[in-house]
PDB file of C-alpha atoms in Angstrom:
ATOM      1  CA  MET A   1      78.988 103.788 133.436  1.00 70.00           C
ATOM      2  CA  ASP A   2      78.385 107.327 132.263  1.00 81.00           C
ATOM      3  CA  ILE A   3      78.164 107.261 128.473  1.00 86.00           C
ATOM      4  CA  ALA A   4      78.868 110.993 128.405  1.00 88.00           C
ATOM      5  CA  LEU A   5      82.406 110.225 129.595  1.00 90.00           C
ATOM      6  CA  MET A   6      83.067 107.779 126.778  1.00 94.00           C
ATOM      7  CA  ASN A   7      85.361 108.863 123.967  1.00 96.00           C
ATOM      8  CA  TRP A   8      82.863 108.464 121.139  1.00 97.00           C
ATOM      9  CA  THR A   9      85.266 109.904 118.585  1.00 98.00           C
ATOM     10  CA  ALA A  10      87.814 107.201 119.436  1.00 98.00           C
ATOM     11  CA  ILE A  11      85.102 104.533 119.260  1.00 98.00           C
ATOM     12  CA  VAL A  12      84.041 105.681 115.777  1.00 98.00           C
ATOM     13  CA  VAL A  13      87.653 106.053 114.592  1.00 99.00           C
ATOM     14  CA  GLY A  14      88.534 102.630 116.017  1.00 98.00           C
ATOM     15  CA  THR A  15      85.546 101.073 114.262  1.00 99.00           C
ATOM     16  CA  ILE A  16      86.346 102.638 110.903  1.00 99.00           C
ATOM     17  CA  ALA A  17      90.081 101.898 111.197  1.00 99.00           C
ATOM     18  CA  ALA A  18      89.467  98.244 112.098  1.00 99.00           C
ATOM     19  CA  PHE A  19      86.882  97.797 109.334  1.00 98.00           C
ATOM     20  CA  GLY A  20      89.239  99.445 106.839  1.00 98.00           C
ATOM     21  CA  LEU A  21      92.051  97.188 108.009  1.00 98.00           C
ATOM     22  CA  GLY A  22      89.857  94.207 107.145  1.00 97.00           C
ATOM     23  CA  MET A  23      89.464  95.477 103.596  1.00 95.00           C
ATOM     24  CA  ILE A  24      93.252  95.617 103.272  1.00 97.00           C
ATOM     25  CA  TRP A  25      94.001  92.472 105.348  1.00 98.00           C
ATOM     26  CA  PHE A  26      91.777  90.236 103.232  1.00 96.00           C
ATOM     27  CA  SER A  27      92.667  91.854  99.895  1.00 94.00           C
ATOM     28  CA  PRO A  28      94.654  89.894  97.300  1.00 93.00           C
ATOM     29  CA  MET A  29      97.592  92.239  97.969  1.00 95.00           C
ATOM     30  CA  MET A  30      97.922  91.020 101.567  1.00 98.00           C
ATOM     31  CA  PHE A  31      96.432  87.761 102.825  1.00 97.00           C
ATOM     32  CA  GLY A  32      93.343  87.387 100.633  1.00 95.00           C
ATOM     33  CA  LYS A  33      94.702  84.716  98.296  1.00 94.00           C
ATOM     34  CA  SER A  34      96.125  82.553 101.094  1.00 96.00           C
ATOM     35  CA  TRP A  35      92.980  83.049 103.169  1.00 96.00           C
ATOM     36  CA  ALA A  36      90.691  82.055 100.261  1.00 95.00           C
ATOM     37  CA  ALA A  37      92.802  78.975  99.475  1.00 95.00           C
ATOM     38  CA  GLY A  38      92.644  77.890 103.110  1.00 97.00           C
ATOM     39  CA  SER A  39      88.930  78.626 103.299  1.00 96.00           C
ATOM     40  CA  HIS A  40      87.808  75.919 100.882  1.00 93.00           C
ATOM     41  CA  ASN A  41      88.905  77.972  97.845  1.00 88.00           C
ATOM     42  CA  ILE A  42      86.314  80.702  98.303  1.00 87.00           C
ATOM     43  CA  GLN A  43      85.914  82.690  95.096  1.00 86.00           C
ATOM     44  CA  PRO A  44      85.081  86.413  95.023  1.00 80.00           C
ATOM     45  CA  PRO A  45      81.309  86.896  94.775  1.00 81.00           C
ATOM     46  CA  ALA A  46      79.713  88.447  91.701  1.00 83.00           C
ATOM     47  CA  SER A  47      78.528  91.361  93.846  1.00 87.00           C
ATOM     48  CA  PRO A  48      79.707  92.666  97.215  1.00 82.00           C
ATOM     49  CA  PRO A  49      78.417  90.558 100.139  1.00 92.00           C
ATOM     50  CA  ILE A  50      76.424  93.415 101.675  1.00 95.00           C
ATOM     51  CA  MET A  51      74.869  91.434 104.550  1.00 96.00           C
ATOM     52  CA  ALA A  52      78.248  90.003 105.569  1.00 94.00           C
ATOM     53  CA  MET A  53      79.748  93.491 105.489  1.00 96.00           C
ATOM     54  CA  VAL A  54      76.915  94.929 107.597  1.00 97.00           C
ATOM     55  CA  ILE A  55      77.239  92.159 110.191  1.00 98.00           C
ATOM     56  CA  GLN A  56      81.032  92.587 110.263  1.00 97.00           C
ATOM     57  CA  PHE A  57      80.680  96.355 110.707  1.00 98.00           C
ATOM     58  CA  VAL A  58      78.184  95.947 113.560  1.00 98.00           C
ATOM     59  CA  GLY A  59      80.423  93.396 115.284  1.00 97.00           C
ATOM     60  CA  THR A  60      83.438  95.661 114.838  1.00 98.00           C
ATOM     61  CA  ALA A  61      81.515  98.616 116.272  1.00 98.00           C
ATOM     62  CA  LEU A  62      80.404  96.548 119.262  1.00 97.00           C
ATOM     63  CA  LEU A  63      83.975  95.474 119.998  1.00 97.00           C
ATOM     64  CA  ALA A  64      85.133  99.108 119.700  1.00 98.00           C
ATOM     65  CA  LEU A  65      82.355 100.029 122.142  1.00 97.00           C
ATOM     66  CA  VAL A  66      83.615  97.421 124.628  1.00 96.00           C
ATOM     67  CA  VAL A  67      87.115  98.870 124.276  1.00 97.00           C
ATOM     68  CA  GLY A  68      85.687 102.354 124.862  1.00 96.00           C
ATOM     69  CA  ILE A  69      83.786 101.238 127.960  1.00 94.00           C
ATOM     70  CA  THR A  70      86.845  99.578 129.443  1.00 94.00           C
ATOM     71  CA  GLU A  71      89.000 102.633 128.728  1.00 92.00           C
ATOM     72  CA  THR A  72      86.458 104.894 130.460  1.00 89.00           C
ATOM     73  CA  ASN A  73      86.571 102.633 133.513  1.00 87.00           C
ATOM     74  CA  GLN A  74      90.382 102.407 133.394  1.00 89.00           C
ATOM     75  CA  ALA A  75      90.140  98.665 132.815  1.00 91.00           C
ATOM     76  CA  ILE A  76      91.798  98.376 129.406  1.00 91.00           C
ATOM     77  CA  MET A  77      93.118  94.909 130.276  1.00 94.00           C
ATOM     78  CA  THR A  78      89.482  93.803 130.202  1.00 95.00           C
ATOM     79  CA  ALA A  79      89.406  94.925 126.566  1.00 95.00           C
ATOM     80  CA  VAL A  80      92.585  92.961 125.888  1.00 96.00           C
ATOM     81  CA  GLY A  81      90.921  89.915 127.452  1.00 96.00           C
ATOM     82  CA  ALA A  82      87.789  90.416 125.336  1.00 96.00           C
ATOM     83  CA  ILE A  83      89.873  90.732 122.167  1.00 97.00           C
ATOM     84  CA  LEU A  84      91.805  87.573 123.014  1.00 98.00           C
ATOM     85  CA  ALA A  85      88.549  85.752 123.785  1.00 98.00           C
ATOM     86  CA  VAL A  86      87.113  86.744 120.391  1.00 97.00           C
ATOM     87  CA  THR A  87      90.389  85.657 118.775  1.00 98.00           C
ATOM     88  CA  PHE A  88      90.120  82.170 120.260  1.00 98.00           C
ATOM     89  CA  VAL A  89      86.412  81.899 119.395  1.00 98.00           C
ATOM     90  CA  VAL A  90      87.168  82.820 115.773  1.00 98.00           C
ATOM     91  CA  ALA A  91      90.055  80.326 115.654  1.00 98.00           C
ATOM     92  CA  GLY A  92      87.850  77.583 117.075  1.00 98.00           C
ATOM     93  CA  MET A  93      85.075  78.324 114.590  1.00 98.00           C
ATOM     94  CA  ASP A  94      87.582  78.263 111.732  1.00 98.00           C
ATOM     95  CA  LEU A  95      88.957  74.904 112.797  1.00 97.00           C
ATOM     96  CA  PHE A  96      85.455  73.463 113.209  1.00 97.00           C
ATOM     97  CA  SER A  97      84.692  74.576 109.655  1.00 97.00           C
ATOM     98  CA  GLN A  98      87.909  72.840 108.571  1.00 97.00           C
ATOM     99  CA  LYS A  99      89.754  75.909 107.373  1.00 98.00           C
ATOM    100  CA  SER A 100      93.498  75.497 107.035  1.00 98.00           C
ATOM    101  CA  GLY A 101      95.837  76.506 109.820  1.00 97.00           C
ATOM    102  CA  LYS A 102      97.056  79.389 107.662  1.00 98.00           C
ATOM    103  CA  ALA A 103      93.533  80.746 107.111  1.00 98.00           C
ATOM    104  CA  THR A 104      92.856  80.394 110.836  1.00 98.00           C
ATOM    105  CA  VAL A 105      95.977  82.383 111.713  1.00 98.00           C
ATOM    106  CA  ILE A 106      94.983  85.054 109.175  1.00 98.00           C
ATOM    107  CA  ASP A 107      91.488  85.353 110.706  1.00 98.00           C
ATOM    108  CA  ALA A 108      92.790  85.361 114.284  1.00 98.00           C
ATOM    109  CA  GLY A 109      95.549  87.807 113.390  1.00 98.00           C
ATOM    110  CA  TYR A 110      92.980  90.204 111.992  1.00 99.00           C
ATOM    111  CA  VAL A 111      91.057  90.151 115.281  1.00 98.00           C
ATOM    112  CA  VAL A 112      94.222  90.960 117.243  1.00 98.00           C
ATOM    113  CA  ALA A 113      95.317  93.689 114.812  1.00 99.00           C
ATOM    114  CA  SER A 114      91.883  95.317 114.689  1.00 98.00           C
ATOM    115  CA  GLY A 115      91.623  95.200 118.478  1.00 98.00           C
ATOM    116  CA  ALA A 116      95.036  96.844 118.724  1.00 98.00           C
ATOM    117  CA  LEU A 117      93.815  99.629 116.421  1.00 98.00           C
ATOM    118  CA  MET A 118      90.774 100.161 118.640  1.00 98.00           C
ATOM    119  CA  ILE A 119      92.945 100.396 121.758  1.00 97.00           C
ATOM    120  CA  LEU A 120      95.355 102.704 119.931  1.00 97.00           C
ATOM    121  CA  ALA A 121      92.463 104.987 118.950  1.00 98.00           C
ATOM    122  CA  GLN A 122      91.428 105.214 122.603  1.00 96.00           C
ATOM    123  CA  GLY A 123      94.990 106.057 123.616  1.00 94.00           C
ATOM    124  CA  LEU A 124      95.647 108.688 120.965  1.00 96.00           C
ATOM    125  CA  ILE A 125      92.326 110.499 120.591  1.00 93.00           C
TER     126      ILE A 125
END
């Protein structure tokens, strides 16, 4: 793998787009209320959960990097497989933590949608 051949702009755009999608996806205007109700009635914290946001951003960037690597090697279906694997891991973790089916679908749906944005960034940029 030659990192010079990677589309770093698409990786950064994919990361930012997917992270931004999460801010919208889990907002009260979209799925936030249903997600919170199905996640043991989580209440908004008094201050932003900085550590959770940092970890989420790093994980999002790493997944965008995997998508970028697979695109460079013309193996984008590997990225699709990785995204689906993460989706099932997230769903399993949610069910182990006894989240509702609705909250689990919201979490898993976000993984699929953010992965699609990352792939789209690679295709368009």
